[in-house]
PDB file of C-alpha atoms and ligand atoms in Angstrom:
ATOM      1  CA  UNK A   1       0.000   0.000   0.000  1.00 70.00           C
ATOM      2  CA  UNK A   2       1.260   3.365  -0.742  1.00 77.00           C
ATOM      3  CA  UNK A   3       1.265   5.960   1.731  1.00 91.00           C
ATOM      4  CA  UNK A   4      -0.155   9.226   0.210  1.00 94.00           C
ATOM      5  CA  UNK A   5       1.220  12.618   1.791  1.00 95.00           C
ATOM      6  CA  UNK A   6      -0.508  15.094  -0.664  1.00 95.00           C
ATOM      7  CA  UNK A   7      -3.800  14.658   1.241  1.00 93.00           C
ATOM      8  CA  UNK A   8      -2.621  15.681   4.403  1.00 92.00           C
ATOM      9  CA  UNK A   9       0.143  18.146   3.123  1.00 95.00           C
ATOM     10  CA  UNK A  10      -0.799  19.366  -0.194  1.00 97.00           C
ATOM     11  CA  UNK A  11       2.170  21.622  -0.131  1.00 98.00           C
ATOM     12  CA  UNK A  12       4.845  18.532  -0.375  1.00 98.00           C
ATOM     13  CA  UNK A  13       6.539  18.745  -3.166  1.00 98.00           C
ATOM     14  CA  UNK A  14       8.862  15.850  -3.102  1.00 98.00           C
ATOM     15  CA  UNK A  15       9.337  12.568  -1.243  1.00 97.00           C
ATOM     16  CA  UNK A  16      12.190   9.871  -0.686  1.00 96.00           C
ATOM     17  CA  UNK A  17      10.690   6.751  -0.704  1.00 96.00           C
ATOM     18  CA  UNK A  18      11.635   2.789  -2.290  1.00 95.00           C
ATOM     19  CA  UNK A  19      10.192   1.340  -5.645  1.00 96.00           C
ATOM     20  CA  UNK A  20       8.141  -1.367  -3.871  1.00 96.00           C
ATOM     21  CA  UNK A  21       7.029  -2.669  -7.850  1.00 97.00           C
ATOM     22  CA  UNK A  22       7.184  -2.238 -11.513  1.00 97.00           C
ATOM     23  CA  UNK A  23       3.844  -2.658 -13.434  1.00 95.00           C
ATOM     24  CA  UNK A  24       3.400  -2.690 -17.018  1.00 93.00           C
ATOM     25  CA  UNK A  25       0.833  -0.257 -18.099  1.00 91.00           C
ATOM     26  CA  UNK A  26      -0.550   0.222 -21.505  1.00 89.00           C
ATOM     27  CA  UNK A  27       0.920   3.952 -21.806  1.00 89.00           C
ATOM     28  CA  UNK A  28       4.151   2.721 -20.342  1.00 89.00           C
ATOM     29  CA  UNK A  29       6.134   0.990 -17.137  1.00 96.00           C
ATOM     30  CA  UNK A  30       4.899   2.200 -14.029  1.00 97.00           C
ATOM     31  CA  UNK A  31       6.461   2.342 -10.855  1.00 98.00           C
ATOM     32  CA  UNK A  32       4.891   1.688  -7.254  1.00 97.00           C
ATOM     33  CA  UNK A  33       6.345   3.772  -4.047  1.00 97.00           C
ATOM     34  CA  UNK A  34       6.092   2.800  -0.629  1.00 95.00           C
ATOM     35  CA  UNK A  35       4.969   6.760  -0.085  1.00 96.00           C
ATOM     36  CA  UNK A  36       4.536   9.484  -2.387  1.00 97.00           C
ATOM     37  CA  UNK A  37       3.193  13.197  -2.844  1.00 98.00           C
ATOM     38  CA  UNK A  38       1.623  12.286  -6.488  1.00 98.00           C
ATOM     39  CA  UNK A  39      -1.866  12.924  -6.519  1.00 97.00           C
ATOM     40  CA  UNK A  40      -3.366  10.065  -8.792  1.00 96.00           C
ATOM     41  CA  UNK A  41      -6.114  12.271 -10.402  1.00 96.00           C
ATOM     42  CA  UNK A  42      -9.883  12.114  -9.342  1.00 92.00           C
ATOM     43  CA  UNK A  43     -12.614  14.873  -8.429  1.00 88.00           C
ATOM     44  CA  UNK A  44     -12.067  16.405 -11.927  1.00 93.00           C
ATOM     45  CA  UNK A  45      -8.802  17.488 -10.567  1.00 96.00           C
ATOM     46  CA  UNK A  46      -6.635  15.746 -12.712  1.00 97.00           C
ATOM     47  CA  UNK A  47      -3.210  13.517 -11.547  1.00 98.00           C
ATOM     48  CA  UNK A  48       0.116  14.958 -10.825  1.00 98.00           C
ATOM     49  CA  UNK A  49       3.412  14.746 -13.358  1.00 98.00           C
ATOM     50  CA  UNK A  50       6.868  15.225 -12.211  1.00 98.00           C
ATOM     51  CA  UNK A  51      10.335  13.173 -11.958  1.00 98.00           C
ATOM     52  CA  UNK A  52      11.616   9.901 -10.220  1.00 97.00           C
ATOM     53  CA  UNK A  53      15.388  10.665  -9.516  1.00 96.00           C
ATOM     54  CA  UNK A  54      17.997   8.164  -7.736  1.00 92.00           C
ATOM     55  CA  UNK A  55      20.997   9.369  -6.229  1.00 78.00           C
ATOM     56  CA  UNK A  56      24.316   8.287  -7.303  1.00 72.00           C
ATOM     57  CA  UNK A  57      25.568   5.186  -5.948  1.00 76.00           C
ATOM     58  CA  UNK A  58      28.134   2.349  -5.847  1.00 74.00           C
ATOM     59  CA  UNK A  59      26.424   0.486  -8.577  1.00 74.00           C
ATOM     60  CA  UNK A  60      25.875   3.497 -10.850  1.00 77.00           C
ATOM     61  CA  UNK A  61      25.629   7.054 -11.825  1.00 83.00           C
ATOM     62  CA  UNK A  62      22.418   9.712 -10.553  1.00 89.00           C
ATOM     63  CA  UNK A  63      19.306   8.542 -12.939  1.00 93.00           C
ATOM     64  CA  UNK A  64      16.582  10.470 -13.880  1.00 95.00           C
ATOM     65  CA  UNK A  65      12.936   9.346 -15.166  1.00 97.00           C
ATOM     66  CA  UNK A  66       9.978  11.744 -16.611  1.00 97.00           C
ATOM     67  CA  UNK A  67       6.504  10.821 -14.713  1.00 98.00           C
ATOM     68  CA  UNK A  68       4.050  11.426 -17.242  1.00 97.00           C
ATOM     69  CA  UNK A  69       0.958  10.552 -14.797  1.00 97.00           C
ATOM     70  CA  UNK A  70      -0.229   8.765 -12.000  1.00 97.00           C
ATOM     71  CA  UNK A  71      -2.857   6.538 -11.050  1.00 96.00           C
ATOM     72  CA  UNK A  72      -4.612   5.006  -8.641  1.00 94.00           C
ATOM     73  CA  UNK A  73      -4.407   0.740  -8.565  1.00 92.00           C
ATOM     74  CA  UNK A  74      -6.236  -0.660  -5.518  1.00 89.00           C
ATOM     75  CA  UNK A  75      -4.137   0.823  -2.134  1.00 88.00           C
ATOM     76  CA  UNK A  76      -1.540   1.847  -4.865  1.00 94.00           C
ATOM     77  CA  UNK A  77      -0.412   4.872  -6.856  1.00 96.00           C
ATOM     78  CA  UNK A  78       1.442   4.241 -10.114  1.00 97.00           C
ATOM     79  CA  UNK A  79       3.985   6.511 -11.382  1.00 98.00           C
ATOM     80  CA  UNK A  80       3.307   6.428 -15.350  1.00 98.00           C
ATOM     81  CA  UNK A  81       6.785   6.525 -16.992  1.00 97.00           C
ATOM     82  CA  UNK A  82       7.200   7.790 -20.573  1.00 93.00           C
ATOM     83  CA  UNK A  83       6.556   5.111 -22.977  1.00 90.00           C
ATOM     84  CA  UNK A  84      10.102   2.758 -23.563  1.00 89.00           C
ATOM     85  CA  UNK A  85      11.830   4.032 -20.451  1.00 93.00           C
ATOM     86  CA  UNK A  86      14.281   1.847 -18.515  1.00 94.00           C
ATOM     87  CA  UNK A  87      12.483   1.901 -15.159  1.00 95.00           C
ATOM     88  CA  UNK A  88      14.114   1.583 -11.783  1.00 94.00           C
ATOM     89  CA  UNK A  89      14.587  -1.594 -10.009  1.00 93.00           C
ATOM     90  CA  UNK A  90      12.516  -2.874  -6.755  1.00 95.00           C
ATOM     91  CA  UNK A  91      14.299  -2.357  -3.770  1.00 93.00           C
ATOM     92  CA  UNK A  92      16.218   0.788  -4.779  1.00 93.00           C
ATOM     93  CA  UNK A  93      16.153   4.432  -3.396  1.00 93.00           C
ATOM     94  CA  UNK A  94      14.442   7.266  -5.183  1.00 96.00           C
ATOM     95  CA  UNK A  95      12.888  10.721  -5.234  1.00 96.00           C
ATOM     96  CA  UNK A  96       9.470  11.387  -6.052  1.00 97.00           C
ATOM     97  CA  UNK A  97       9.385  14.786  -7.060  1.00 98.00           C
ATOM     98  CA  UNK A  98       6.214  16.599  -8.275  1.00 98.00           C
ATOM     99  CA  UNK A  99       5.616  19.521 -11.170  1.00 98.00           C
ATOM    100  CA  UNK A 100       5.153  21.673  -8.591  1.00 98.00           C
ATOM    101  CA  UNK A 101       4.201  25.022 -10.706  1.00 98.00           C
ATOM    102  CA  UNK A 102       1.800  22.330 -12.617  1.00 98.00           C
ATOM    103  CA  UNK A 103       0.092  21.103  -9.232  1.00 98.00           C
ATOM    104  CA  UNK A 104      -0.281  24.575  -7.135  1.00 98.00           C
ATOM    105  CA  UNK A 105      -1.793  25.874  -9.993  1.00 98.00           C
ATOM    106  CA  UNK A 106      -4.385  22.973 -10.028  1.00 98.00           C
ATOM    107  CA  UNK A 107      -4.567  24.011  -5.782  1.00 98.00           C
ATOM    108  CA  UNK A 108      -5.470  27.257  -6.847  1.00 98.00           C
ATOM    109  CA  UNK A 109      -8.135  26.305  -9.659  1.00 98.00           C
ATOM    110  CA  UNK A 110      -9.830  23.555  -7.822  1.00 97.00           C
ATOM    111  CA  UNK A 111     -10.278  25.634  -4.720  1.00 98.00           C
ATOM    112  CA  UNK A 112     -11.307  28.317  -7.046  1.00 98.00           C
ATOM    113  CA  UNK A 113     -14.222  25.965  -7.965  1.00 97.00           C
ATOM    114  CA  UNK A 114     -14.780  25.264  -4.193  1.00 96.00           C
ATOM    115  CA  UNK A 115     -15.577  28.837  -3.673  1.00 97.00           C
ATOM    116  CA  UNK A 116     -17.773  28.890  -7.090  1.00 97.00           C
ATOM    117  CA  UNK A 117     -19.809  25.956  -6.009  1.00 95.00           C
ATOM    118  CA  UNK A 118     -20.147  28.066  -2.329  1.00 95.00           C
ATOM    119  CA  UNK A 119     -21.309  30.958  -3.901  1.00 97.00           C
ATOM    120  CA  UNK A 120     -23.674  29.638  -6.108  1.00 96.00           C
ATOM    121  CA  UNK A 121     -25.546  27.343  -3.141  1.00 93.00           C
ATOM    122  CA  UNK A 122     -25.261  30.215  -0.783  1.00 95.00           C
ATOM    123  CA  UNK A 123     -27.061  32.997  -2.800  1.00 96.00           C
ATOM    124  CA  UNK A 124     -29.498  31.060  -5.259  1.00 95.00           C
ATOM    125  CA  UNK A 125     -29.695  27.009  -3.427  1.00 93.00           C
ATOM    126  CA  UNK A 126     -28.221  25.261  -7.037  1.00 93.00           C
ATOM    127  CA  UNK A 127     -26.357  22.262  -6.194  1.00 90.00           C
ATOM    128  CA  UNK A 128     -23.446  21.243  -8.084  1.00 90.00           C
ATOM    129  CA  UNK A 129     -23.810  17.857 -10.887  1.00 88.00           C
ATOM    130  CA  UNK A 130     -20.087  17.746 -11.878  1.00 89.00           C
ATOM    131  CA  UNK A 131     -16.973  19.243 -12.957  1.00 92.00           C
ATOM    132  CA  UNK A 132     -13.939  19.331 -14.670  1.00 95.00           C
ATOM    133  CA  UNK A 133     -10.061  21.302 -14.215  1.00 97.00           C
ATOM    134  CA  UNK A 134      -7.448  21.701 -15.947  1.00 98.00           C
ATOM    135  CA  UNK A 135      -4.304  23.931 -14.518  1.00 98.00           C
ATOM    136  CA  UNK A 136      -5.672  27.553 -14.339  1.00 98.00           C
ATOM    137  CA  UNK A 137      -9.321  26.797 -15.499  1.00 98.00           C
ATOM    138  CA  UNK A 138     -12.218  24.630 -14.941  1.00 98.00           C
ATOM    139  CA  UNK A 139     -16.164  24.104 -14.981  1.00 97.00           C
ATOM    140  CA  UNK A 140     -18.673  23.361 -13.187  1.00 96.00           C
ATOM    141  CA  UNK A 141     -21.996  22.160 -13.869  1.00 95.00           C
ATOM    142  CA  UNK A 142     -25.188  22.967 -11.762  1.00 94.00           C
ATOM    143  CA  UNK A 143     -29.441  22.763 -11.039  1.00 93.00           C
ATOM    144  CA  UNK A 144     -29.431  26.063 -12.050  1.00 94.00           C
ATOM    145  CA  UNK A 145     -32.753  26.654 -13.794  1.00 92.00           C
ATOM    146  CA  UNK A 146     -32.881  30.333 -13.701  1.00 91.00           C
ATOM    147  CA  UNK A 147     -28.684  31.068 -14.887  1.00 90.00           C
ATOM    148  CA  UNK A 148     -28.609  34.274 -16.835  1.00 90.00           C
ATOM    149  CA  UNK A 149     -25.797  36.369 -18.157  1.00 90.00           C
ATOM    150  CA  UNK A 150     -26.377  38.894 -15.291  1.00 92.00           C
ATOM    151  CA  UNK A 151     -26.576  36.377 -12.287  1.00 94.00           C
ATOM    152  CA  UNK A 152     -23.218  35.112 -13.859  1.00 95.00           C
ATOM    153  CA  UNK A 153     -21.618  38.474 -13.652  1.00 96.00           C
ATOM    154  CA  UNK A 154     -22.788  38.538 -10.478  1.00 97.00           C
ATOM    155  CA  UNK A 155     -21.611  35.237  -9.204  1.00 97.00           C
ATOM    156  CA  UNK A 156     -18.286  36.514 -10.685  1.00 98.00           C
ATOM    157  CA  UNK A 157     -18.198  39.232  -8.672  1.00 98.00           C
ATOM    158  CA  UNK A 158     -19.097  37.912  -5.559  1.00 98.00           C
ATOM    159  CA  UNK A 159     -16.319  34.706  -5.772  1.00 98.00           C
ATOM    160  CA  UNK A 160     -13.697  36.993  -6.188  1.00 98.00           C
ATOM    161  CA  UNK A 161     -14.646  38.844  -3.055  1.00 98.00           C
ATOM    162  CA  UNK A 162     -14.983  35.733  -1.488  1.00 98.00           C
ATOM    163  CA  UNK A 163     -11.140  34.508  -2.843  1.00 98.00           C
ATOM    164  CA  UNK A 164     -10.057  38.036  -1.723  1.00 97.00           C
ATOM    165  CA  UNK A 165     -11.365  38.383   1.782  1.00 98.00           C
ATOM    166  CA  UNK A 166      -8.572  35.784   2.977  1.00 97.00           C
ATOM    167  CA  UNK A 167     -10.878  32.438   4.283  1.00 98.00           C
ATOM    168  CA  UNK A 168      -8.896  30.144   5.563  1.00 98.00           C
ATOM    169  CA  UNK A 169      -9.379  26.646   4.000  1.00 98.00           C
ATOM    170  CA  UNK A 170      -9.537  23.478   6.112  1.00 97.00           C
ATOM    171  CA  UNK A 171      -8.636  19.791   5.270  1.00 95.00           C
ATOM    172  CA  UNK A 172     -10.491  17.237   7.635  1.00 94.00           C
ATOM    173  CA  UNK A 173     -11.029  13.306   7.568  1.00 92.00           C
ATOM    174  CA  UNK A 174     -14.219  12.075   9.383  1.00 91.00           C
ATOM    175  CA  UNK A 175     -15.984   8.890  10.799  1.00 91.00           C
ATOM    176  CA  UNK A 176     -18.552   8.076   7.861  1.00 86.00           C
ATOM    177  CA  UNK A 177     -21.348   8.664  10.983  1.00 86.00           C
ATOM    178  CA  UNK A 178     -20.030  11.788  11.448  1.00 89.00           C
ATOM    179  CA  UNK A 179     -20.115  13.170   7.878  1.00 85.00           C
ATOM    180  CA  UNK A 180     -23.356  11.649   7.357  1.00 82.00           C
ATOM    181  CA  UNK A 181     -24.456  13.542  10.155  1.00 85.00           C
ATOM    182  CA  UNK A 182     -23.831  17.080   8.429  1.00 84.00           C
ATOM    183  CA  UNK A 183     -26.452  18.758   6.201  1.00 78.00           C
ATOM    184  CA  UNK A 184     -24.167  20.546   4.365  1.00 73.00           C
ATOM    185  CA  UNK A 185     -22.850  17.619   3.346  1.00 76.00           C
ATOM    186  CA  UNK A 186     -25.559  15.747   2.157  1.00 60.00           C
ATOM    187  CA  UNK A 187     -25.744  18.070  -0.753  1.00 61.00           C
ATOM    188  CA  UNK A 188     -22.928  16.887  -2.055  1.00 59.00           C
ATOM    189  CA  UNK A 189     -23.824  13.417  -2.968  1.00 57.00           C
ATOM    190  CA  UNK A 190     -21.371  11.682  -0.245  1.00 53.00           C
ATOM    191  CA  UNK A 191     -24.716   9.188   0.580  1.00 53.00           C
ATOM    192  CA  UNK A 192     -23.557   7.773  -3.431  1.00 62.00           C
ATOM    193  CA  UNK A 193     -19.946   6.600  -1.337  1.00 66.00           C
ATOM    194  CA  UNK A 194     -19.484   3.341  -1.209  1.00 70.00           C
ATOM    195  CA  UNK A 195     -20.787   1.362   1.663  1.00 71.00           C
ATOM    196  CA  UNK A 196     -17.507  -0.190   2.832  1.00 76.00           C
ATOM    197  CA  UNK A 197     -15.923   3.565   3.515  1.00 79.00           C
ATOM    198  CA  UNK A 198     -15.615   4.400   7.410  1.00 85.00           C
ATOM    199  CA  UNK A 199     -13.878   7.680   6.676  1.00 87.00           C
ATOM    200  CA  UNK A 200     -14.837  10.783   4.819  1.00 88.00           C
ATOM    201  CA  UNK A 201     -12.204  13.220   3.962  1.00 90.00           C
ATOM    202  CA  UNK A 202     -13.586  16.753   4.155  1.00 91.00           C
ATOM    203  CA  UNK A 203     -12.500  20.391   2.184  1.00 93.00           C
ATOM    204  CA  UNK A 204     -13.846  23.514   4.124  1.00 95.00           C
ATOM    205  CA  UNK A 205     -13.408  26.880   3.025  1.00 96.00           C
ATOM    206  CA  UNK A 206     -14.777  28.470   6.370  1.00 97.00           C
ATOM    207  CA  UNK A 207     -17.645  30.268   5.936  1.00 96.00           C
ATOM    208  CA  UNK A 208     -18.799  29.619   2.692  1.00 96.00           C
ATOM    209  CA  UNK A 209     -17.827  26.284   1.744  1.00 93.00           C
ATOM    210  CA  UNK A 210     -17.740  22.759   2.644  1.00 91.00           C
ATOM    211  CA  UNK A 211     -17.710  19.505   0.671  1.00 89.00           C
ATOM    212  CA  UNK A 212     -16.625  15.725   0.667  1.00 87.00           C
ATOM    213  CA  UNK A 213     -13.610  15.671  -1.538  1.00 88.00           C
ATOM    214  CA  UNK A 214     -10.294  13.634  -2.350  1.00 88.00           C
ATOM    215  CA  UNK A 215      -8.043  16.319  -4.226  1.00 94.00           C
ATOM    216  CA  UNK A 216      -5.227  19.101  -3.225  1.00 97.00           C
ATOM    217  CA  UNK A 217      -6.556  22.681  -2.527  1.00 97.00           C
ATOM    218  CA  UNK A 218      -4.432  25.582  -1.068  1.00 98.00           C
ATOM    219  CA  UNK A 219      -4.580  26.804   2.332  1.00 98.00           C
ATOM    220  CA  UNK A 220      -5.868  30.377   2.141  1.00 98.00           C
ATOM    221  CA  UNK A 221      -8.484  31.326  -0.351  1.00 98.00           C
ATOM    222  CA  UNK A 222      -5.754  34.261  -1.109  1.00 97.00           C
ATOM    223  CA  UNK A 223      -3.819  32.471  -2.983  1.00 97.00           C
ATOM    224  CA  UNK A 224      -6.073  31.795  -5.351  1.00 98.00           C
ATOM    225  CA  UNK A 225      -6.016  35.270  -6.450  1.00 97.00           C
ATOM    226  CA  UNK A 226      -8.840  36.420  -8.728  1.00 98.00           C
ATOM    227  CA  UNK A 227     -10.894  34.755 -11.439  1.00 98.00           C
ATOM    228  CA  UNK A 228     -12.936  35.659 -14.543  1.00 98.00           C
ATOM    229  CA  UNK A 229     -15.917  33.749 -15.767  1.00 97.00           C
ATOM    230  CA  UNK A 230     -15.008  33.279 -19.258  1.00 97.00           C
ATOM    231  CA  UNK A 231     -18.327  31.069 -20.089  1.00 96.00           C
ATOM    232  CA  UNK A 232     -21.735  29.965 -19.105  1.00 96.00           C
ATOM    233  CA  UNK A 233     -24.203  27.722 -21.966  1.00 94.00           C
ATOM    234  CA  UNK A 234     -27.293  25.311 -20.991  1.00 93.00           C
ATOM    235  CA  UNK A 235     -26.982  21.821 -21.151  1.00 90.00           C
ATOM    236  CA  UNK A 236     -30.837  21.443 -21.328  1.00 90.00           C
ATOM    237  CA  UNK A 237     -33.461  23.183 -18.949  1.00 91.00           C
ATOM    238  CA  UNK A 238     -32.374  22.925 -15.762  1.00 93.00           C
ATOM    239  CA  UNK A 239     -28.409  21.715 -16.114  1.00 94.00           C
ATOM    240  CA  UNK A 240     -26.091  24.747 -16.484  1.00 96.00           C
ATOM    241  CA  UNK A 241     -22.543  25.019 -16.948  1.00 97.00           C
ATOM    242  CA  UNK A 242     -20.316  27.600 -15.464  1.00 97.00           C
ATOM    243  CA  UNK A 243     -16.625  27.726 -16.990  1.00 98.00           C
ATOM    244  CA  UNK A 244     -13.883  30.066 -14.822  1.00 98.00           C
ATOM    245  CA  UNK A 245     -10.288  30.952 -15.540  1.00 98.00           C
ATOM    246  CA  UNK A 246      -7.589  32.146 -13.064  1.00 98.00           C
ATOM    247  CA  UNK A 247      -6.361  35.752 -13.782  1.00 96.00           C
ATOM    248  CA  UNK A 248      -3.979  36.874 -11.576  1.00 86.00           C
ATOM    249  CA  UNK A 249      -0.382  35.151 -10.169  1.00 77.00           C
ATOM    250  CA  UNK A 250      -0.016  32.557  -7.358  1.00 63.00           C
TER     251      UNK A 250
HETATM  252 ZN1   ZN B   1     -11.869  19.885  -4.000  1.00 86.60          ZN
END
């Protein structure tokens, strides 16, 4: 089993750690850590890319490989080498080292969404269907039956205050009975988890936001800095989708 640190410290860039297996993938060899900080993409958010590095040693020079994506394989996270790549052996000593410009910019767009999806249940009750990031811009889709171009200019307006007035944004894991216990919650689909889960891992941005969620978000809605909606179309009469960019620097 892999031990994941980027969902209690999203801010860890890179971990030592030993290649526990190699797996065969159809886009290439894939390598499984006993830890990592690679998120393996879920949530819309997608998965992290980055490096493997070993150090020089006795048996051979420093090596270097390209992670081209991770994913998730039971309790494991596979590092997705670039197709034809010599992998590293079991047993030996690496560095897992994230795209870290890549990822906080994902940390900034999916909490950007967080605060979206707050805004939009706070002042007109629409809950959220689904969505979708990329680095620096995403969408969301909602039960939005009365979306116009002026509530969306609007709903700009008032996410950017809420990015810019500094909330602090919390990371919690909870007993299933405890998460089921919260209205707030509910809202957000958690009673379509799967039976077998006994803990729910929780993304608060306090005072406006709080959902059941798996990916990496920053700290402070601050850094986020401000966004633009840069589209909004109907995907049939009640089903609207909302599409935001980030503007500013992180
Ligand atoms: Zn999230």
């Amino acid at each position: 089993m892999s031990e994941n640190i980027c969902y209690r410290d999203a801010y860890a860039r890179s971990v030592e750690a030993t290649v526990g297996a190699i797996v065969e993938t159809e886009r290439g060899p894939a390598v499984v850590l006993e830890r990592t900080v690679f998120y393996p993409g879920g949530g819309g958010q997608p998965s992290d890319t980055g490096w493997l590095e070993s150090l020089a040693s006795a048996d051979g020079p420093a090596r270097s490989w390209t992670v081209v994506g991770a994913a998730k394989q039971d309790d494991d996270v596979l590092h997705v080498l670039a197709p034809g790549s010599d992998p590293p052996s079991v047993g030996d000593a690496v560095r897992a080292q994230i795209d870290w410009e890549r990822r906080h910019l994902l940390m900034r767009t999916h909490t950007a969404l967080h605060a979206l999806c707050g805004v939009v249940w706070r002042d007109y009750g629409a809950q959220v269907t689904g969505g979708n990031m990329e680095p620096g811009a995403g969408r969301m889709d909602f039960e939005f039956e009365r979306m116009s171009g002026e509530l969306v200019a609007a709903i700009e307006a008032a996410v950017n205050r809420e990015l810019a007035a500094g909330r602090e944004v919390r990371v919690k894991v909870l007993q299933r009975d405890e998460a089921f216990a919260i209205p707030d919650l509910i809202r957000t689909k958690i009673n379509l988890l799967p039976a077998g889960i006994t803990e729910v891992r929780t993304i608060e941005i306090v005072g406006l936001d709080l959902q059941a969620d798996g990916g990496t978000h920053v700290a402070n809605t601050s850094e986020v800095g401000p966004i633009r909606v840069t589209g909004y179309e109907s995907k049939g009469r009640i089903n609207k989708r909302i599409r935001i960019a980030l503007t500013g620097q992180g």
